[in-house]
Tab-separated table of C-alpha atoms in Angstrom:
chain	number	residue	atom	x	y	z
A	45	MET	CA	-0.118	24.168	-14.205
A	46	LYS	CA	0.687	21.113	-12.136
A	47	VAL	CA	-2.227	19.295	-13.761
A	48	LYS	CA	-1.014	20.260	-17.208
A	49	VAL	CA	2.441	18.810	-16.589
A	50	LEU	CA	0.826	15.605	-15.357
A	51	GLN	CA	-1.391	15.478	-18.439
A	52	ASN	CA	1.635	15.733	-20.737
A	53	ILE	CA	3.355	12.944	-18.843
A	54	LEU	CA	0.266	10.759	-19.117
A	55	ASP	CA	-0.118	11.403	-22.857
A	56	ALA	CA	3.509	10.495	-23.495
A	57	ASN	CA	3.064	7.425	-21.337
A	58	ASP	CA	0.001	6.251	-23.274
A	59	GLN	CA	1.845	6.521	-26.592
A	60	ILE	CA	4.604	4.244	-25.320
A	61	ALA	CA	2.009	1.914	-23.766
A	62	ASN	CA	0.321	1.502	-27.149
A	63	LYS	CA	3.664	0.615	-28.687
A	64	ASN	CA	4.340	-1.932	-25.954
A	65	LEU	CA	0.951	-3.565	-26.527
A	66	LYS	CA	1.671	-3.918	-30.241
A	67	THR	CA	5.042	-5.516	-29.477
A	68	LEU	CA	3.422	-7.970	-27.060
A	69	ASP	CA	0.645	-8.834	-29.534
A	70	ARG	CA	3.144	-9.412	-32.339
A	71	HIS	CA	4.889	-12.009	-30.177
A	72	LYS	CA	1.611	-13.420	-28.788
A	73	VAL	CA	2.651	-12.645	-25.202
A	74	LEU	CA	-0.216	-12.181	-22.728
A	75	ALA	CA	0.841	-9.433	-20.282
A	76	LEU	CA	-0.775	-8.853	-16.882
A	77	ASN	CA	-0.071	-5.770	-14.763
A	78	ILE	CA	-0.423	-6.895	-11.136
A	79	MET	CA	-1.063	-4.075	-8.669
A	80	SER	CA	-1.758	-3.862	-4.924
A	81	SER	CA	-0.739	-2.295	-1.644
A	82	PRO	CA	2.577	-3.405	-0.158
A	83	GLY	CA	2.296	-6.890	1.305
A	84	ALA	CA	-1.045	-7.850	-0.242
A	85	GLY	CA	0.601	-10.828	-1.911
A	86	LYS	CA	1.630	-9.954	-5.480
A	87	THR	CA	4.792	-12.050	-5.335
A	88	SER	CA	2.982	-14.974	-3.728
A	89	LEU	CA	0.319	-14.845	-6.458
A	90	ILE	CA	3.071	-14.914	-9.084
A	91	LEU	CA	4.890	-17.792	-7.380
A	92	GLY	CA	1.616	-19.749	-7.057
A	93	THR	CA	0.796	-19.135	-10.709
A	94	ILE	CA	4.260	-20.264	-11.789
A	95	ALA	CA	3.909	-23.452	-9.716
A	96	LYS	CA	0.621	-24.314	-11.434
A	97	LEU	CA	1.544	-23.354	-14.995
A	98	LYS	CA	5.263	-23.554	-15.596
A	99	ASP	CA	5.159	-27.057	-17.123
A	100	LYS	CA	2.548	-25.983	-19.679
A	101	VAL	CA	3.140	-22.275	-20.315
A	102	LYS	CA	6.325	-20.295	-20.952
A	103	ILE	CA	6.320	-17.607	-18.278
A	104	ALA	CA	8.488	-14.572	-17.631
A	105	VAL	CA	8.250	-12.019	-14.829
A	106	ILE	CA	9.049	-8.326	-14.540
A	107	GLU	CA	9.561	-7.157	-10.969
A	108	GLY	CA	8.957	-3.506	-10.177
A	109	ASP	CA	10.345	-2.175	-6.912
A	110	ILE	CA	11.516	1.163	-5.632
A	111	ALA	CA	14.576	-0.598	-4.249
A	112	SER	CA	15.907	-4.132	-3.588
A	113	THR	CA	15.803	-7.394	-5.567
A	114	ILE	CA	14.140	-9.508	-2.853
A	115	ASP	CA	11.152	-10.554	-4.963
A	116	ALA	CA	13.130	-11.063	-8.171
A	117	ASP	CA	15.497	-13.367	-6.299
A	118	ARG	CA	12.591	-15.451	-4.995
A	119	ILE	CA	11.124	-15.827	-8.486
A	120	SER	CA	14.452	-16.482	-10.147
A	121	ASN	CA	14.817	-19.524	-7.871
A	122	GLU	CA	11.845	-21.034	-9.739
A	123	GLY	CA	13.825	-21.098	-12.995
A	124	VAL	CA	11.719	-18.422	-14.697
A	125	PRO	CA	13.295	-15.458	-16.549
A	126	VAL	CA	13.013	-12.310	-14.408
A	127	VAL	CA	13.817	-8.697	-15.155
A	128	GLN	CA	14.096	-6.362	-12.180
A	129	ILE	CA	13.082	-2.724	-12.567
A	130	ASN	CA	14.191	-0.512	-9.698
A	131	THR	CA	12.247	2.711	-10.061
A	132	GLY	CA	14.688	4.655	-7.885
A	133	GLY	CA	11.990	6.369	-5.855
A	134	SER	CA	9.082	6.432	-8.282
A	135	CYS	CA	5.916	4.992	-6.773
A	136	HIS	CA	4.724	3.161	-9.889
A	137	LEU	CA	5.922	1.560	-13.123
A	138	ASP	CA	5.385	3.446	-16.355
A	139	ALA	CA	5.262	2.442	-20.013
A	140	ASN	CA	8.813	3.526	-20.684
A	141	MET	CA	10.122	1.288	-17.908
A	142	LEU	CA	8.197	-1.637	-19.416
A	143	SER	CA	9.538	-0.813	-22.867
A	144	ASN	CA	13.113	-1.036	-21.578
A	145	ALA	CA	12.360	-4.270	-19.743
A	146	LEU	CA	10.804	-5.828	-22.879
A	147	ASP	CA	14.042	-5.114	-24.737
A	148	SER	CA	15.901	-7.412	-22.373
A	149	LEU	CA	13.488	-10.366	-22.682
A	150	GLU	CA	13.337	-12.980	-25.454
A	151	LEU	CA	9.688	-12.369	-26.300
A	152	LYS	CA	9.540	-15.186	-28.858
A	153	ASP	CA	10.135	-17.637	-25.987
A	154	ILE	CA	7.394	-16.210	-23.738
A	155	GLU	CA	3.642	-16.839	-23.647
A	156	LEU	CA	2.715	-15.221	-20.330
A	157	LEU	CA	4.345	-12.098	-18.874
A	158	LEU	CA	3.521	-11.302	-15.249
A	159	ILE	CA	4.420	-7.722	-14.329
A	160	GLU	CA	4.581	-6.952	-10.611
A	161	ASN	CA	4.038	-3.238	-10.090
A	162	VAL	CA	5.345	-1.210	-7.118
A	163	GLY	CA	3.293	-1.822	-3.967
A	164	ASN	CA	0.865	1.088	-4.002
A	165	LEU	CA	-2.929	1.154	-4.294
A	166	VAL	CA	-2.937	4.637	-5.827
A	167	CYS	CA	-0.434	5.721	-8.471
A	168	PRO	CA	0.038	2.503	-10.504
A	169	ALA	CA	-3.619	2.758	-11.588
A	170	GLU	CA	-2.841	6.054	-13.351
A	171	PHE	CA	-0.168	4.673	-15.682
A	172	ARG	CA	-1.006	2.133	-18.380
A	173	LEU	CA	1.974	0.012	-19.339
A	174	GLY	CA	0.631	-1.643	-22.482
A	175	GLU	CA	-0.662	-4.683	-20.596
A	176	HIS	CA	-3.628	-6.785	-21.742
A	177	LYS	CA	-5.242	-6.913	-18.325
A	178	ARG	CA	-4.834	-5.031	-15.086
A	179	VAL	CA	-5.119	-7.232	-12.034
A	180	ALA	CA	-5.695	-5.543	-8.656
A	181	LEU	CA	-5.032	-7.573	-5.554
A	182	LEU	CA	-6.557	-6.784	-2.163
A	183	SER	CA	-5.845	-8.807	0.955
A	184	ILE	CA	-8.399	-9.501	3.680
A	185	PRO	CA	-6.479	-7.612	6.439
A	186	GLU	CA	-6.689	-4.370	4.416
A	187	GLY	CA	-10.454	-4.185	4.928
A	188	ASP	CA	-13.584	-4.181	2.780
A	189	ASP	CA	-13.826	-0.354	2.554
A	190	LYS	CA	-10.906	0.087	0.165
A	191	PRO	CA	-12.936	0.552	-3.078
A	192	HIS	CA	-14.516	3.654	-1.481
A	193	LYS	CA	-11.144	5.106	-0.516
A	194	TYR	CA	-9.086	4.138	-3.583
A	195	PRO	CA	-11.715	4.121	-6.334
A	196	LEU	CA	-9.410	4.492	-9.349
A	197	MET	CA	-7.641	1.180	-8.762
A	198	PHE	CA	-10.943	-0.677	-8.523
A	199	THR	CA	-12.426	1.156	-11.511
A	200	GLU	CA	-9.475	0.658	-13.844
A	201	SER	CA	-8.757	-3.017	-13.192
A	202	GLU	CA	-10.358	-5.743	-15.299
A	203	VAL	CA	-9.642	-8.338	-12.600
A	204	ILE	CA	-9.742	-8.055	-8.814
A	205	ILE	CA	-8.348	-10.828	-6.649
A	206	ILE	CA	-9.069	-11.010	-2.928
A	207	ASN	CA	-6.105	-12.714	-1.273
A	208	LYS	CA	-5.474	-14.188	2.202
A	209	ILE	CA	-9.011	-15.577	2.499
A	210	ASP	CA	-7.560	-18.076	5.011
A	211	LEU	CA	-7.638	-15.144	7.474
A	212	LEU	CA	-11.400	-14.599	7.001
A	213	PRO	CA	-12.431	-16.407	10.205
A	214	LEU	CA	-10.197	-14.064	12.220
A	215	LEU	CA	-10.979	-10.691	10.698
A	216	ASP	CA	-14.007	-8.601	9.825
A	217	PHE	CA	-14.376	-8.437	6.074
A	218	ASP	CA	-17.852	-8.043	4.589
A	219	PHE	CA	-17.712	-9.726	1.191
A	220	ALA	CA	-21.208	-8.643	0.168
A	221	ALA	CA	-20.395	-4.984	0.932
A	222	PHE	CA	-17.078	-5.275	-0.899
A	223	ARG	CA	-18.729	-6.827	-3.960
A	224	ARG	CA	-21.425	-4.132	-3.991
A	225	ALA	CA	-18.798	-1.368	-3.837
A	226	VAL	CA	-16.638	-2.898	-6.551
A	227	THR	CA	-19.420	-3.727	-9.000
A	228	GLY	CA	-20.851	-0.244	-8.421
A	229	LEU	CA	-17.582	1.210	-9.703
A	230	ASN	CA	-16.848	-1.470	-12.254
A	231	PRO	CA	-19.789	-3.666	-13.335
A	232	GLU	CA	-17.722	-5.798	-15.757
A	233	VAL	CA	-15.000	-6.703	-13.261
A	234	LYS	CA	-13.903	-10.322	-12.839
A	235	LEU	CA	-13.576	-11.219	-9.137
A	236	PHE	CA	-11.537	-14.066	-7.625
A	237	GLN	CA	-11.029	-15.136	-4.013
A	238	ILE	CA	-7.791	-16.932	-3.205
A	239	SER	CA	-5.367	-17.886	-0.482
A	240	SER	CA	-1.777	-18.082	-1.676
A	241	LYS	CA	-1.015	-19.825	1.617
A	242	THR	CA	-3.514	-22.710	1.306
A	243	GLY	CA	-3.957	-22.670	-2.488
A	244	GLU	CA	-7.723	-22.192	-2.176
A	245	GLY	CA	-9.289	-20.516	-5.203
A	246	PHE	CA	-6.243	-20.912	-7.442
A	247	ASN	CA	-8.029	-23.326	-9.822
A	248	GLU	CA	-10.555	-20.669	-10.882
A	249	TRP	CA	-7.803	-18.097	-11.397
A	250	ILE	CA	-5.686	-20.537	-13.432
A	251	SER	CA	-8.711	-21.527	-15.568
A	252	TRP	CA	-9.352	-17.894	-16.353
A	253	LEU	CA	-5.673	-17.362	-17.242
A	254	LYS	CA	-5.685	-20.368	-19.589
A	255	ALA	CA	-8.787	-19.045	-21.360
A	256	GLU	CA	-7.097	-15.655	-21.781
A	257	LEU	CA	-3.990	-17.343	-23.197
A	258	ARG	CA	-6.100	-19.293	-25.704
A	259	SER	CA	-7.976	-16.165	-26.817
A	260	LEU	CA	-4.824	-14.145	-27.601
B	69	MET	CA	12.911	18.152	-16.784
B	70	LYS	CA	10.491	15.996	-14.845
B	71	VAL	CA	12.859	16.010	-11.878
B	72	LYS	CA	13.178	19.772	-12.004
B	73	VAL	CA	9.408	20.266	-11.852
B	74	LEU	CA	9.242	17.901	-8.874
B	75	GLN	CA	12.042	19.816	-7.147
B	76	ASN	CA	10.148	23.092	-7.510
B	77	ILE	CA	7.014	21.526	-6.098
B	78	LEU	CA	8.963	20.143	-3.133
B	79	ASP	CA	10.627	23.503	-2.423
B	80	ALA	CA	7.289	25.296	-2.467
B	81	ASN	CA	5.863	22.586	-0.242
B	82	ASP	CA	8.656	22.950	2.317
B	83	GLN	CA	8.104	26.700	2.595
B	84	ILE	CA	4.438	26.168	3.448
B	85	ALA	CA	5.381	23.333	5.818
B	86	ASN	CA	7.691	25.670	7.740
B	87	LYS	CA	4.865	28.176	8.046
B	88	ASN	CA	2.490	25.459	9.300
B	89	LEU	CA	5.005	24.376	11.933
B	90	LYS	CA	5.327	27.956	13.208
B	91	THR	CA	1.539	28.246	13.435
B	92	LEU	CA	1.321	24.973	15.367
B	93	ASP	CA	4.142	25.987	17.730
B	94	ARG	CA	2.544	29.369	18.409
B	95	HIS	CA	-0.611	27.585	19.573
B	96	LYS	CA	1.314	24.802	21.352
B	97	VAL	CA	-0.321	22.107	19.238
B	98	LEU	CA	1.646	18.858	18.874
B	99	ALA	CA	1.048	17.563	15.325
B	100	LEU	CA	1.704	13.994	14.200
B	101	ASN	CA	1.664	12.920	10.540
B	102	ILE	CA	0.476	9.298	10.530
B	103	MET	CA	1.397	7.350	7.399
B	104	SER	CA	0.999	3.744	6.230
B	105	SER	CA	-0.253	1.449	3.494
B	106	PRO	CA	-4.012	1.174	3.077
B	107	GLY	CA	-5.521	-0.909	5.845
B	108	ALA	CA	-2.505	-0.977	8.171
B	109	GLY	CA	-4.615	0.609	10.911
B	110	LYS	CA	-4.137	4.385	10.935
B	111	THR	CA	-7.756	5.071	11.866
B	112	SER	CA	-7.750	2.355	14.535
B	113	LEU	CA	-4.576	3.842	16.041
B	114	ILE	CA	-6.244	7.254	16.130
B	115	LEU	CA	-9.441	5.861	17.669
B	116	GLY	CA	-7.419	3.939	20.283
B	117	THR	CA	-5.393	7.045	21.116
B	118	ILE	CA	-8.551	9.141	21.469
B	119	ALA	CA	-10.074	6.531	23.799
B	120	LYS	CA	-7.005	6.651	26.077
B	121	LEU	CA	-6.412	10.418	26.049
B	122	LYS	CA	-9.584	12.340	25.350
B	123	ASP	CA	-10.386	13.014	29.024
B	124	LYS	CA	-6.940	14.544	29.587
B	125	VAL	CA	-5.872	16.049	26.283
B	126	LYS	CA	-7.723	18.215	23.756
B	127	ILE	CA	-7.460	16.299	20.490
B	128	ALA	CA	-8.389	17.113	16.906
B	129	VAL	CA	-8.025	14.974	13.795
B	130	ILE	CA	-7.395	15.715	10.134
B	131	GLU	CA	-8.426	12.898	7.815
B	132	GLY	CA	-6.734	12.647	4.426
B	133	ASP	CA	-8.387	10.467	1.825
B	134	ILE	CA	-8.506	10.392	-1.946
B	135	ALA	CA	-12.258	9.987	-1.670
B	136	SER	CA	-14.975	9.217	0.928
B	137	THR	CA	-15.557	10.349	4.529
B	138	ILE	CA	-15.690	6.855	6.078
B	139	ASP	CA	-12.865	7.428	8.550
B	140	ALA	CA	-13.861	10.991	9.433
B	141	ASP	CA	-17.361	9.766	10.250
B	142	ARG	CA	-15.985	7.074	12.567
B	143	ILE	CA	-13.837	9.614	14.420
B	144	SER	CA	-16.531	12.258	14.569
B	145	ASN	CA	-18.661	9.761	16.510
B	146	GLU	CA	-16.081	10.046	19.321
B	147	GLY	CA	-16.896	13.726	19.808
B	148	VAL	CA	-13.548	14.972	18.555
B	149	PRO	CA	-13.255	17.798	15.977
B	150	VAL	CA	-12.425	16.353	12.552
B	151	VAL	CA	-11.533	18.025	9.279
B	152	GLN	CA	-11.757	15.885	6.162
B	153	ILE	CA	-9.362	16.532	3.288
B	154	ASN	CA	-10.322	14.779	0.057
B	155	THR	CA	-7.270	14.986	-2.168
B	156	GLY	CA	-9.300	14.335	-5.320
B	157	GLY	CA	-6.875	11.780	-6.732
B	158	SER	CA	-3.593	12.877	-5.186
B	159	CYS	CA	-1.802	10.037	-3.428
B	160	HIS	CA	-0.552	12.050	-0.447
B	161	LEU	CA	-1.278	15.121	1.655
B	162	ASP	CA	0.862	18.202	1.125
B	163	ALA	CA	1.650	21.266	3.214
B	164	ASN	CA	-0.864	23.453	1.410
B	165	MET	CA	-3.676	21.011	2.197
B	166	LEU	CA	-2.661	21.083	5.865
B	167	SER	CA	-2.528	24.877	5.819
B	168	ASN	CA	-6.124	25.028	4.576
B	169	ALA	CA	-7.242	22.468	7.141
B	170	LEU	CA	-5.561	24.407	9.987
B	171	ASP	CA	-7.584	27.468	8.973
B	172	SER	CA	-10.784	25.599	9.780
B	173	LEU	CA	-9.697	24.401	13.247
B	174	GLU	CA	-9.774	26.358	16.532
B	175	LEU	CA	-6.088	25.843	17.283
B	176	LYS	CA	-6.283	27.563	20.676
B	177	ASP	CA	-8.577	24.737	21.808
B	178	ILE	CA	-6.284	21.914	20.618
B	179	GLU	CA	-3.261	20.276	22.247
B	180	LEU	CA	-2.790	17.228	20.011
B	181	LEU	CA	-3.452	17.120	16.265
B	182	LEU	CA	-3.475	13.684	14.654
B	183	ILE	CA	-3.161	13.876	10.864
B	184	GLU	CA	-4.091	10.721	8.961
B	185	ASN	CA	-2.345	10.743	5.601
B	186	VAL	CA	-3.580	8.943	2.460
B	187	GLY	CA	-2.925	5.196	2.625
B	188	ASN	CA	0.324	4.854	0.716
B	189	LEU	CA	3.754	3.675	1.839
B	190	VAL	CA	5.547	5.718	-0.820
B	191	CYS	CA	4.537	9.274	-1.700
B	192	PRO	CA	3.485	10.693	1.702
B	193	ALA	CA	7.099	10.317	2.872
B	194	GLU	CA	8.185	12.839	0.214
B	195	PHE	CA	5.997	15.713	1.418
B	196	ARG	CA	6.547	17.339	4.801
B	197	LEU	CA	3.398	18.940	6.155
B	198	GLY	CA	4.856	20.956	9.027
B	199	GLU	CA	4.280	18.166	11.548
B	200	HIS	CA	6.406	17.691	14.678
B	201	LYS	CA	6.788	13.950	14.194
B	202	ARG	CA	6.215	11.529	11.359
B	203	VAL	CA	4.726	8.250	12.475
B	204	ALA	CA	4.900	5.288	10.057
B	205	LEU	CA	2.633	2.354	10.741
B	206	LEU	CA	3.299	-1.147	9.407
B	207	SER	CA	0.993	-4.088	10.059
B	208	ILE	CA	2.175	-7.649	10.562
B	209	PRO	CA	0.408	-9.062	7.452
B	210	GLU	CA	2.413	-6.688	5.209
B	211	GLY	CA	5.634	-8.559	5.978
B	212	ASP	CA	9.011	-7.808	7.547
B	213	ASP	CA	10.751	-6.980	4.243
B	214	LYS	CA	9.069	-3.612	3.719
B	215	PRO	CA	11.964	-1.378	4.910
B	216	HIS	CA	14.084	-2.830	2.077
B	217	LYS	CA	11.392	-2.148	-0.518
B	218	TYR	CA	10.108	1.232	0.712
B	219	PRO	CA	13.192	2.724	2.352
B	220	LEU	CA	12.193	6.400	2.286
B	221	MET	CA	9.190	5.914	4.586
B	222	PHE	CA	11.312	4.095	7.147
B	223	THR	CA	14.192	6.567	6.849
B	224	GLU	CA	12.097	9.725	7.182
B	225	SER	CA	9.861	8.707	10.087
B	226	GLU	CA	10.834	9.474	13.664
B	227	VAL	CA	8.427	6.827	14.969
B	228	ILE	CA	7.540	3.398	13.557
B	229	ILE	CA	4.612	1.461	14.986
B	230	ILE	CA	4.112	-2.223	14.201
B	231	ASN	CA	0.366	-2.907	14.359
B	232	LYS	CA	-1.748	-6.089	14.436
B	233	ILE	CA	0.733	-7.970	16.611
B	234	ASP	CA	-2.227	-10.160	17.679
B	235	LEU	CA	-1.755	-11.863	14.272
B	236	LEU	CA	1.892	-12.770	15.013
B	237	PRO	CA	1.175	-16.412	15.958
B	238	LEU	CA	-0.482	-16.941	12.558
B	239	LEU	CA	1.937	-15.205	10.209
B	240	ASP	CA	5.637	-15.179	9.464
B	241	PHE	CA	7.124	-11.901	10.603
B	242	ASP	CA	10.759	-11.818	11.701
B	243	PHE	CA	10.989	-9.014	14.259
B	244	ALA	CA	14.765	-9.219	14.599
B	245	ALA	CA	15.213	-8.901	10.830
B	246	PHE	CA	12.740	-6.035	10.698
B	247	ARG	CA	14.488	-4.191	13.525
B	248	ARG	CA	17.881	-4.676	11.880
B	249	ALA	CA	16.594	-3.291	8.576
B	250	VAL	CA	14.910	-0.297	10.197
B	251	THR	CA	17.731	0.687	12.507
B	252	GLY	CA	20.155	0.292	9.602
B	253	LEU	CA	18.219	2.974	7.732
B	254	ASN	CA	17.289	5.051	10.753
B	255	PRO	CA	19.345	4.498	13.920
B	256	GLU	CA	17.420	7.056	16.014
B	257	VAL	CA	13.955	5.660	15.255
B	258	LYS	CA	11.493	5.020	18.085
B	259	LEU	CA	9.779	1.619	17.648
B	260	PHE	CA	6.458	0.502	19.141
B	261	GLN	CA	4.556	-2.771	18.845
B	262	ILE	CA	0.802	-2.601	19.272
B	263	SER	CA	-2.483	-4.325	18.587
B	264	SER	CA	-5.361	-1.907	18.087
B	265	LYS	CA	-7.655	-4.931	18.415
B	266	THR	CA	-6.474	-6.149	21.847
B	267	GLY	CA	-4.965	-2.879	23.137
B	268	GLU	CA	-1.560	-4.519	23.681
B	269	GLY	CA	1.323	-2.061	23.584
B	270	PHE	CA	-0.842	1.078	23.766
B	271	ASN	CA	0.491	2.082	27.180
B	272	GLU	CA	4.037	2.584	25.851
B	273	TRP	CA	2.740	4.595	22.893
B	274	ILE	CA	0.552	6.773	25.120
B	275	SER	CA	3.443	7.364	27.565
B	276	TRP	CA	5.631	8.524	24.703
B	277	LEU	CA	2.859	10.824	23.443
B	278	LYS	CA	2.417	12.374	26.892
B	279	ALA	CA	6.159	13.052	27.148
B	280	GLU	CA	6.093	14.716	23.725
B	281	LEU	CA	3.122	16.856	24.788
B	282	ARG	CA	4.958	17.947	27.937
B	283	SER	CA	8.113	18.847	26.025
B	284	LEU	CA	6.352	21.121	23.531
């Protein structure tokens, strides 16, 4: 019975997600759903992306948090429109939350929408929002075994970014093993390695983003 | 309606949790529910605790994972009884899962039961298992702002352990701000600072554990 309830929720969610995607396509807004554990660096990735692109691309951000506006405040300082969603306890965003957030954005003035999900490597992967691409972030200190333990996130995401590679000399992280695990689950995945602290690897990520924007 | 379903699930969970706690008390087994984000160091904390205590205290471990037996295999190598729970997608352990796991342990031969929850800073805090203490682990790379963003975990836990303090010289982590946030939510909380890599801070944690074992 529990499964059935969940199934109904997921079906309803997917219907709203499809509607969101149509709305985004109509306005030619590329939407990325950025997911990771707490502290892996979603906000830093967004801030780094804004720094590189804001003179060329019209960006907006949706911040998902259980509580607080810490991240939204940081991004708002960059002069980019931000909508905060406080989920009030829920461990993930859902399509209805995105739908409400889209209503409060001027979509005609936006080319790139970066959606920061709640910090959680599990539940966000279960709920499509209507995004074009799902971007999973994993940071070096979390360890290379995470695709084995949290397979859905690594299976469902079109893009996986490894962050905090500046810490590689200090920590054990087996890139070859990680890549094997990820491509075993998800052969088509696009992998990036970055450091939001040093800026390393951002050029490849930004090039990919620009190509996605052109192809919309 | 969604909330009502959740409420029923939580009520049913609490009834089983109460039963689990009675079972543990009858056998004088101290049970800790160890919770954190993925990669914060739950397994390393358990391995470090086993190394310090296994000659004096009879320990068993329950490993909760969505998938894989990586952590259970590591712990089993230490000669300690381990039960693996694979939640099959669920983002947290619940009291019924613990009840089943307890059935497969010889409780009369156990003094300390370390339960490793699924890596998730959100949902595990919502489901009591019947544990004596809830131990939340946060690692330095995750950042000092997490109590603001994930308040339930820091409110519900009796013990909070900050791990990976060996990385403090390299990363920004404001201990005073963290402590203020945590004690604001949870004035009675017991705070430890450790490094599972260097062993720093383990003596205080082990002393606390021994006192808890004596008081059972």
